[in-house]
Coordinates of C-alpha atoms and ligand atoms in Angstrom, one line a residue:
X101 CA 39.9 -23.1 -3.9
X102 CA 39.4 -23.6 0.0
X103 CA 41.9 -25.4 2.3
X104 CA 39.5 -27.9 2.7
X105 CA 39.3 -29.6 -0.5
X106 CA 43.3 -30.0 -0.1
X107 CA 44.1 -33.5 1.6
X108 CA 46.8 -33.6 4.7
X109 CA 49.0 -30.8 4.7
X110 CA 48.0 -29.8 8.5
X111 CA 51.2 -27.8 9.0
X112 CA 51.2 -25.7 6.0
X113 CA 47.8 -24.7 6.3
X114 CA 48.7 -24.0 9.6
X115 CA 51.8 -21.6 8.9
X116 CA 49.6 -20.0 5.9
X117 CA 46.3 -19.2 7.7
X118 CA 48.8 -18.4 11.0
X119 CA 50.5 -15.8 8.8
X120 CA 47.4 -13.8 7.9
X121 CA 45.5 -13.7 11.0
X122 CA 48.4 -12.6 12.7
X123 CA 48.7 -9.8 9.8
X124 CA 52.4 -11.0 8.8
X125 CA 52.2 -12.5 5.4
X126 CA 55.7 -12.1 4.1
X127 CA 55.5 -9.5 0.9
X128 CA 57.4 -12.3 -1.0
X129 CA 57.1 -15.9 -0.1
X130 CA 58.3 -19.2 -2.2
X131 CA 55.3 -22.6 -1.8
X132 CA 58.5 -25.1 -2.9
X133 CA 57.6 -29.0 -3.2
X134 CA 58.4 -31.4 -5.4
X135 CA 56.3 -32.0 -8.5
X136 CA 52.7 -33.3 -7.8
X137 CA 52.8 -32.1 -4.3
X138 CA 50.0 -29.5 -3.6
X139 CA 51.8 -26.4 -3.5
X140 CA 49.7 -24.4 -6.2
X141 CA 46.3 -25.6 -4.5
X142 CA 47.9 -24.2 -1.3
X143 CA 48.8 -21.3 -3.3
X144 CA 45.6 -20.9 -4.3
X145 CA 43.4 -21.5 -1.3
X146 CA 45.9 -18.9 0.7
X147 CA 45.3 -16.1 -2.0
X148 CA 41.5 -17.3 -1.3
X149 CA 41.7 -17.0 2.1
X150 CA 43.1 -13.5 2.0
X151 CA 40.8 -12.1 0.0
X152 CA 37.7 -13.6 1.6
X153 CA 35.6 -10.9 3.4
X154 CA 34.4 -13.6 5.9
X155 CA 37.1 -16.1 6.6
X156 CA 35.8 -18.9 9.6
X157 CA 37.8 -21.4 11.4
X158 CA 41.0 -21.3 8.9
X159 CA 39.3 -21.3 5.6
X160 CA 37.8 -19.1 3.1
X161 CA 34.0 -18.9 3.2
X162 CA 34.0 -20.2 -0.2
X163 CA 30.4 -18.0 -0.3
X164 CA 31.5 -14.5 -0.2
X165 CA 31.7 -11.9 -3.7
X166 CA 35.6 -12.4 -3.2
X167 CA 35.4 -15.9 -2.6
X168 CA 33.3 -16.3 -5.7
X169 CA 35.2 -14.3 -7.6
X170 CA 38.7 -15.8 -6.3
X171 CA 37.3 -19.2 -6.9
X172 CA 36.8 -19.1 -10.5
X173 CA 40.2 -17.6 -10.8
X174 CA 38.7 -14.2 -11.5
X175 CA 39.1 -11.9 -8.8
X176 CA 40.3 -8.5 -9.7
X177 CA 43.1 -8.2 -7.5
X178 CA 44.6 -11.8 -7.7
X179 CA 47.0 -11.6 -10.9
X180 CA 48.6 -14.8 -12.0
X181 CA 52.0 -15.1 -14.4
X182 CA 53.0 -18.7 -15.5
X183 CA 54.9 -20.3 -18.4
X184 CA 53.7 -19.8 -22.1
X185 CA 54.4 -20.3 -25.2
X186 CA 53.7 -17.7 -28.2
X187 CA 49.6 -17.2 -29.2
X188 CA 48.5 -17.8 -32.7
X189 CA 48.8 -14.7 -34.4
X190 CA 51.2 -13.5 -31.7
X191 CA 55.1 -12.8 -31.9
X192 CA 56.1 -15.0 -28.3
X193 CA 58.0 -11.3 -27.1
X194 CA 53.8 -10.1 -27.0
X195 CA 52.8 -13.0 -25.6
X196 CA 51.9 -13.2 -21.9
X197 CA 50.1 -15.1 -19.5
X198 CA 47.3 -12.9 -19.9
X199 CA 46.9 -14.4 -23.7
X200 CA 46.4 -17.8 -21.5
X201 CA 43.8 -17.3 -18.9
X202 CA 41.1 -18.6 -20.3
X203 CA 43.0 -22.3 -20.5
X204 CA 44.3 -21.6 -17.6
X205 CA 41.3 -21.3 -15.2
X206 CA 39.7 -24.7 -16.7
X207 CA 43.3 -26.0 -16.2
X208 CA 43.9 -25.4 -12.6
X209 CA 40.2 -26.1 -11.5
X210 CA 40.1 -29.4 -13.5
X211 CA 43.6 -29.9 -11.3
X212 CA 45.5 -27.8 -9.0
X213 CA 48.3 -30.2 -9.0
X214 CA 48.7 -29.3 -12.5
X215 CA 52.7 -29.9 -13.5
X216 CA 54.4 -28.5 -16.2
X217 CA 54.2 -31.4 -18.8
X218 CA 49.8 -30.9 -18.5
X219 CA 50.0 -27.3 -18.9
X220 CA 52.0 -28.4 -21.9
X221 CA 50.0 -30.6 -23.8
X222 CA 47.3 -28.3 -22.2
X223 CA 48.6 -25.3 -24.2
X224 CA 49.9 -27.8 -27.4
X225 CA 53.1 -26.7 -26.3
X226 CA 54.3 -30.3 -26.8
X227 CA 57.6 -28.9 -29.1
X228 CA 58.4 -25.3 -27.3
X229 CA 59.5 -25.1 -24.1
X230 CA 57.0 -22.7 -22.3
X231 CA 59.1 -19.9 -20.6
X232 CA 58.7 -16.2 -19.1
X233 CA 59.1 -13.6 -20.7
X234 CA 60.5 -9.8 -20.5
X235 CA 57.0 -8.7 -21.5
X236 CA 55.5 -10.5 -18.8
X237 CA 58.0 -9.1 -15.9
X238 CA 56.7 -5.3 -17.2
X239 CA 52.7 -6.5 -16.9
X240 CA 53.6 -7.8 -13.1
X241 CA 55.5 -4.7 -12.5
X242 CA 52.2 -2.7 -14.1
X243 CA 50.0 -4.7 -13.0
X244 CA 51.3 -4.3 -9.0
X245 CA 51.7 -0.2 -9.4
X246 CA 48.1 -0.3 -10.4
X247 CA 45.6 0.5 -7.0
X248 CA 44.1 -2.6 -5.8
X249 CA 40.2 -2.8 -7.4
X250 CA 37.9 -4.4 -4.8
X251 CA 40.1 -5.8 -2.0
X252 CA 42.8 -4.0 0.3
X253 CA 45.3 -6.4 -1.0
X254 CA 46.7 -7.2 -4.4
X255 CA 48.4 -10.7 -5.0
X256 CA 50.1 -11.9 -7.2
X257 CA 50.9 -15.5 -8.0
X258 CA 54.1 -16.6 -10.1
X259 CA 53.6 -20.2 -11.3
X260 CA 57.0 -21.8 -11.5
X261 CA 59.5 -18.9 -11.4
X262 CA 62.2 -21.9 -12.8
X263 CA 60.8 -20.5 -16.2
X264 CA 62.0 -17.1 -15.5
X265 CA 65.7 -15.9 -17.3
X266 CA 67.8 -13.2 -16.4
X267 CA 64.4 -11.0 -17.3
X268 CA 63.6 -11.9 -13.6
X269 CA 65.9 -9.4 -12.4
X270 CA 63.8 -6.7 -13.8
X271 CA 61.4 -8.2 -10.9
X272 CA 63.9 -7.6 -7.7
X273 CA 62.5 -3.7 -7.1
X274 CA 58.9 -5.5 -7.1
X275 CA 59.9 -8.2 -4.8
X276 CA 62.0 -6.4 -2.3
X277 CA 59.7 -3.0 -2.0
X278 CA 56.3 -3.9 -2.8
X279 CA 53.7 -1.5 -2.0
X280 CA 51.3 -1.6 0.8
X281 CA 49.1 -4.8 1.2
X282 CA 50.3 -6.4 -2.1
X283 CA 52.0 -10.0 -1.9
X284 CA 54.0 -11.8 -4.5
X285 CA 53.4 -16.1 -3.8
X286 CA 55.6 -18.4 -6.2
X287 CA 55.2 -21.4 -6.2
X288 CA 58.1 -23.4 -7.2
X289 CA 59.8 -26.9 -7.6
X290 CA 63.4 -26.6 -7.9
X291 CA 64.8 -24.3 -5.6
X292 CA 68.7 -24.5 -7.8
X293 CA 66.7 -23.3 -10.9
X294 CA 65.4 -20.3 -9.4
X295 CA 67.4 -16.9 -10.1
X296 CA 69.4 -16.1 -6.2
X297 CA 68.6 -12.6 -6.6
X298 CA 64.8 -13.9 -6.0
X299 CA 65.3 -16.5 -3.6
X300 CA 67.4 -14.7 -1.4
X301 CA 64.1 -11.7 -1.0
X302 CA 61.5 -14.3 -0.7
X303 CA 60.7 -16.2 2.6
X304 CA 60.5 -20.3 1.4
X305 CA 57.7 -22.2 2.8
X306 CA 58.3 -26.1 1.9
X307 CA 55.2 -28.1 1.1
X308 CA 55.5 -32.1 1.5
X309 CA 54.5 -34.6 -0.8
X310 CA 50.6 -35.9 -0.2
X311 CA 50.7 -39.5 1.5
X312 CA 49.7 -42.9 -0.7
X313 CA 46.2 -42.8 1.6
X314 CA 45.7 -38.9 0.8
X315 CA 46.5 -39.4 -2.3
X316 CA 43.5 -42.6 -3.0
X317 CA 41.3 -40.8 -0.8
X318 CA 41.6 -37.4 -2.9
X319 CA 41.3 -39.2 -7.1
X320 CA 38.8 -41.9 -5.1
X321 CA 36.0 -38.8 -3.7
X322 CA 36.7 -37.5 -8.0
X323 CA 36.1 -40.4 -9.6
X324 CA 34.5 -43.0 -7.2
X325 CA 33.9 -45.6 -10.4
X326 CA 37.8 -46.2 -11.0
X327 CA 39.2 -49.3 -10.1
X328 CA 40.7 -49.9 -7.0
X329 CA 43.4 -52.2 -7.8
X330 CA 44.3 -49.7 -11.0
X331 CA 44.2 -46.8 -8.3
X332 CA 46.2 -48.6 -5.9
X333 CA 49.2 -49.6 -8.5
X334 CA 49.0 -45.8 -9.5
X335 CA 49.3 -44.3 -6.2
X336 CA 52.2 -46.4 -5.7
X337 CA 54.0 -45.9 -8.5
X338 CA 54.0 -41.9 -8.1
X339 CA 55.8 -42.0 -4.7
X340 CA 53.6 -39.1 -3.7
X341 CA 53.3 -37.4 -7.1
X342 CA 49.6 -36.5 -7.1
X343 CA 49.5 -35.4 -10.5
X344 CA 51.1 -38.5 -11.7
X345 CA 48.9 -40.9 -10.0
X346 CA 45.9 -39.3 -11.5
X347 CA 47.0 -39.5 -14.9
X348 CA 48.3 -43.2 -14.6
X349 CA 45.2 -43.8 -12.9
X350 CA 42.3 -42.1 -15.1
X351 CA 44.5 -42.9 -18.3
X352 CA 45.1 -46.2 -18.1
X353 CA 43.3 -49.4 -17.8
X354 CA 46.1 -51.4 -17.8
X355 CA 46.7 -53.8 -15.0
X356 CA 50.6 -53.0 -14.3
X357 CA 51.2 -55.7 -11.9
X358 CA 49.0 -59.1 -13.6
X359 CA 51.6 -57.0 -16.7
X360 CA 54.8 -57.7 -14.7
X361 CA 53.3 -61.0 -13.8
X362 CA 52.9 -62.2 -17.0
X363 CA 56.4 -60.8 -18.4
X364 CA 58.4 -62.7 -15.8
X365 CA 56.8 -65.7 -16.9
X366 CA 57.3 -65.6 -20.6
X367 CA 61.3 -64.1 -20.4
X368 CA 61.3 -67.2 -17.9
X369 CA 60.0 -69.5 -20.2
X370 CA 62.0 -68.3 -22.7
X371 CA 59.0 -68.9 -25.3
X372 CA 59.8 -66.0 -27.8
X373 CA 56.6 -66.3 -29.7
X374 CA 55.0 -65.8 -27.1
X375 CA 57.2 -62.8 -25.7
X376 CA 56.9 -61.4 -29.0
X377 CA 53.3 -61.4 -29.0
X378 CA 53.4 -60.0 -25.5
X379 CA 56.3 -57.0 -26.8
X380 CA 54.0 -56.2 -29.8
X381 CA 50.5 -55.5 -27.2
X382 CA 52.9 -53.6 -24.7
X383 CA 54.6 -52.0 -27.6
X384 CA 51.2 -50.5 -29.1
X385 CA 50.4 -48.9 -25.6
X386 CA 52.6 -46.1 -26.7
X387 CA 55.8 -45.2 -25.2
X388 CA 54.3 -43.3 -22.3
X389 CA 52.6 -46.5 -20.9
X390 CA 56.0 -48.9 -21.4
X391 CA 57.6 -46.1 -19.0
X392 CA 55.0 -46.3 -16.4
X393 CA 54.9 -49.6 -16.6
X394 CA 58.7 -49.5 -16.1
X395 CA 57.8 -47.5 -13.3
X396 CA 55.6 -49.5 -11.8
X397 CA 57.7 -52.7 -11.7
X398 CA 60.2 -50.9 -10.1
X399 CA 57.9 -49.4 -7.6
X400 CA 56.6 -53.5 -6.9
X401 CA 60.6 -54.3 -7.1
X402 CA 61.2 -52.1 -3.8
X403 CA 57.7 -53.3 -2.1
X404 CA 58.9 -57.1 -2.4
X405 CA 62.1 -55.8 -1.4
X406 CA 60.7 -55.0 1.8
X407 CA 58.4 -57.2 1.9
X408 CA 61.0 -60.0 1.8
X409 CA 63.4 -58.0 4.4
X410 CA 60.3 -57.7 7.2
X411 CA 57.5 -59.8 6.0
X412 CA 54.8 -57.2 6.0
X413 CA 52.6 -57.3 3.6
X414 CA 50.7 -53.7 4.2
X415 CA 51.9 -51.9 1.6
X416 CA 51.0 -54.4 -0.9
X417 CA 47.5 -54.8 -2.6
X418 CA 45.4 -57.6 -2.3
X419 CA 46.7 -59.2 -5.9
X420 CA 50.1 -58.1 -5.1
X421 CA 50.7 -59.8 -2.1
X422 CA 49.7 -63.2 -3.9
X423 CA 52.0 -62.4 -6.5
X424 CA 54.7 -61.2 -3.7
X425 CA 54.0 -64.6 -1.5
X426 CA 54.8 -66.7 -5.1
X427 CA 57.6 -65.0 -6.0
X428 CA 59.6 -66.0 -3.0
X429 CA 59.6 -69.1 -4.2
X430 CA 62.4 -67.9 -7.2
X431 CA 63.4 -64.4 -6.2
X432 CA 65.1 -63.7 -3.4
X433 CA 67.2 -60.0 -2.6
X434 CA 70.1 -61.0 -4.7
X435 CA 67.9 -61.3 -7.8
X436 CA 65.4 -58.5 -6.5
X437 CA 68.6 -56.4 -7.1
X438 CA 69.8 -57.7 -10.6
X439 CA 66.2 -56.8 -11.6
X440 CA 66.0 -53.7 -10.4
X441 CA 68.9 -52.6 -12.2
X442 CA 67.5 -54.5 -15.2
X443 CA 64.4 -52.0 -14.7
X444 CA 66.5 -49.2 -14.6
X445 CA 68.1 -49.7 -17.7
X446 CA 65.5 -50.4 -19.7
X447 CA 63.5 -47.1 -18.2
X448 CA 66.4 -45.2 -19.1
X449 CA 67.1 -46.5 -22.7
X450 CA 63.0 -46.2 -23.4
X451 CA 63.3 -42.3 -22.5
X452 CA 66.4 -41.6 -24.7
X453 CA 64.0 -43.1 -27.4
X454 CA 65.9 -46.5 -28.3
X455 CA 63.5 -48.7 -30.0
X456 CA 61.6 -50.2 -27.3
X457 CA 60.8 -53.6 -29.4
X458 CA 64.6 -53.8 -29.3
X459 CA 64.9 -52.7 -26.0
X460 CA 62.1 -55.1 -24.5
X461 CA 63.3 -58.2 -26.4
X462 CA 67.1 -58.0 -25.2
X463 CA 65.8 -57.2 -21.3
X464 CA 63.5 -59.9 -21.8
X465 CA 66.4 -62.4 -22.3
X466 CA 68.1 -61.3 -19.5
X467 CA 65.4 -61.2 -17.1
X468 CA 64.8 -64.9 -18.0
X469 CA 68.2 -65.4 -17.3
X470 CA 68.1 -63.6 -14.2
X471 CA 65.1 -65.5 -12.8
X472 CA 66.6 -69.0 -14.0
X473 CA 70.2 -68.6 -12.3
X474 CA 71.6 -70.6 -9.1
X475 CA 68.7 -73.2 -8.0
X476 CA 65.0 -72.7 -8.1
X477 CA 63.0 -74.1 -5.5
X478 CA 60.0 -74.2 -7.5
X479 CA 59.4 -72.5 -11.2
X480 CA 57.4 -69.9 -12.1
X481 CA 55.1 -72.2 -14.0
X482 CA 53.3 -72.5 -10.9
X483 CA 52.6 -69.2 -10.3
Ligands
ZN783 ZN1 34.7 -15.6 1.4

């Protein structure tokens, strides 16, 4: 992976390519951003970069043997240790993320923003909670020791060290007195899950979220036939969660806002055969879709918020500022609030499992009562 192929992030790539062509990588260093945010791919196009034989203007060649090599995740001297769960045939204390590599590579070139709920279902680790294990600290201690194959420097890359028990003091010698020209990089969400005795011998770098417009730009140049509007609710609704924004956007062809649209009007309308009939399609989306959508109306919730506060439209879509200019006409910020917290709720009780059918119907009747109180200038029949 080359810098290039990762959208924004000017300053980090700055800092990263700064620190080797100065020759002061830091022996341990922490990537730490928030889930979705492209700390891995920088992770990656770094350990890239170092081992290229011809880096040019900040980047990797992307050409060279190591580059090659590095690229398809196979380079000699970059070692990788991430979360797994036992192998078929394996007892999980043999396991280790060597057992893995060969789902991993497909997994992190298909998408370097990979989280730990796609390596999951990428591994069928759906029921057990991937984790690190003791064996795994003794290959990265072995595999470190070892003399470096084909480049002067060995790296090695820990892929959420959260996933790491007390086992990871084993790793302190490793981290604080590495031998020459070898580099530990983890990359990391959640600083407060981390083990101190690693975070206090690593150097953190913090990687920022990707913007909405990197974010289109980046899933638009992958998959040019997807549908804008689809795109645009999904980029929205991930508040700069690239991962999430991809799979809302390539797994679902739903349209979330003419869905919020049409749910308003029915709770208004109080016509329950209707609502049922509109629970029952929403309800066979799966659970995973209700909570985007959930998601999503919340998202809209805070966009009309401040569309009503300032009166721009710019952050809206083309569709959603005709639904945003109706609305007006019942909602203003007292109800925008009531609804939010409706939202809330009924996100909250859909991931503690209640019965969303339940869940839907009762919110329904209280959105409709939400939207109908105080005076209405005009109903929502109009919209
Ligand atoms: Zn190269």
């Amino acid at each position: 992976m080359q810098f290039l192929s990762i959208p924004g992030q000017a300053k980090e790539k700055k800092q990263l390519v700064t620190q080797v062509n100065q020759d002061r990588i830091p022996h341990a260093q922490i990537l730490l951003g928030r889930p979705g945010s492209p700390k891995l791919a920088l992770a990656l196009a770094y350990a890239c970069y170092i081992l290229c034989q011809d880096r040019k203007d900040g980047d990797a060649c992307g050409v060279c043997k190591s580059c090659l090599k590095s690229m398809q995740y196979k380079h000699p001297d970059l070692h990788f240790a991430f979360p797994v769960i036992s192998k078929e045939g394996k007892k999980r204390e043999d396991t280790t993320s060597q057992d893995f590599l060969d789902q991993w590579r497909p997994a992190v070139s298909e998408n370097p923003y990979l989280d730990i709920q796609a390596w999951s279902q990428y591994i069928g680790a759906e029921k057990t909670q991937p984790n690190i294990n003791t064996r795994e600290c003794n290959e990265m201690i072995k595999q470190l020791g070892m003399r470096s194959f084909e480049s002067p420097y060995k790296l090695l890359l820990i892929w959420l060290p959260e996933y790491l028990g007390k086992e990871g003091n084993r790793l302190l010698k490793m981290i604080e007195e590495p031998t020459d020209n070898t580099f530990i990089i983890l990359i990391a969400e959640n600083q407060e899950r981390i083990l101190n005795t690693i975070i206090s011998r690593c150097q953190i770098t913090k990687v920022s979220p990707v913007s909405d417009i990197q974010a289109t730009e980046y899933i638009k140049a992958r998959h040019p036939n997807i549908d804008s509007e689809i795109l645009a609710q999904a980029v929205q609704m991930s508040d700069g969660d690239l991962n999430k924004a991809l799979h809302i956007a390539l797994g679902s062809s739903i349209d979330y806002s003419d869905l919020l649209l049409s749910w308003m009007r029915l709770s208004y309308k109080r016509d329950f055969s209707e609502l049922n009939d509109w629970i029952t399609m929403l309800n066979t989306k799966g659970r995973e879709d209700i909570k985007h959508f959930m998601e999503y109306a919340m998202s809209f919730m805070r966009e009309y918020a401040f569309y009503l506060q300032t009166e721009d439209v710019s952050r809206l879509s083309d569709s959603q500022q005709l639904i945003a200019k109706n609305m007006t006409k019942i909602m203003d910020m007292i109800k925008v609030e009531s609804v939010a917290k409706l939202l809330q709720e009924c996100l909250s009780e859909i991931m503690r499992n209640v019965n969303p059918r339940i869940c839907l119907m009762a919110k329904s009747i209280e959105l409709g009562d939400i939207l109908r109180s105080k005076d209405q200038v005009k109903s929502l029949y109009d919209m």
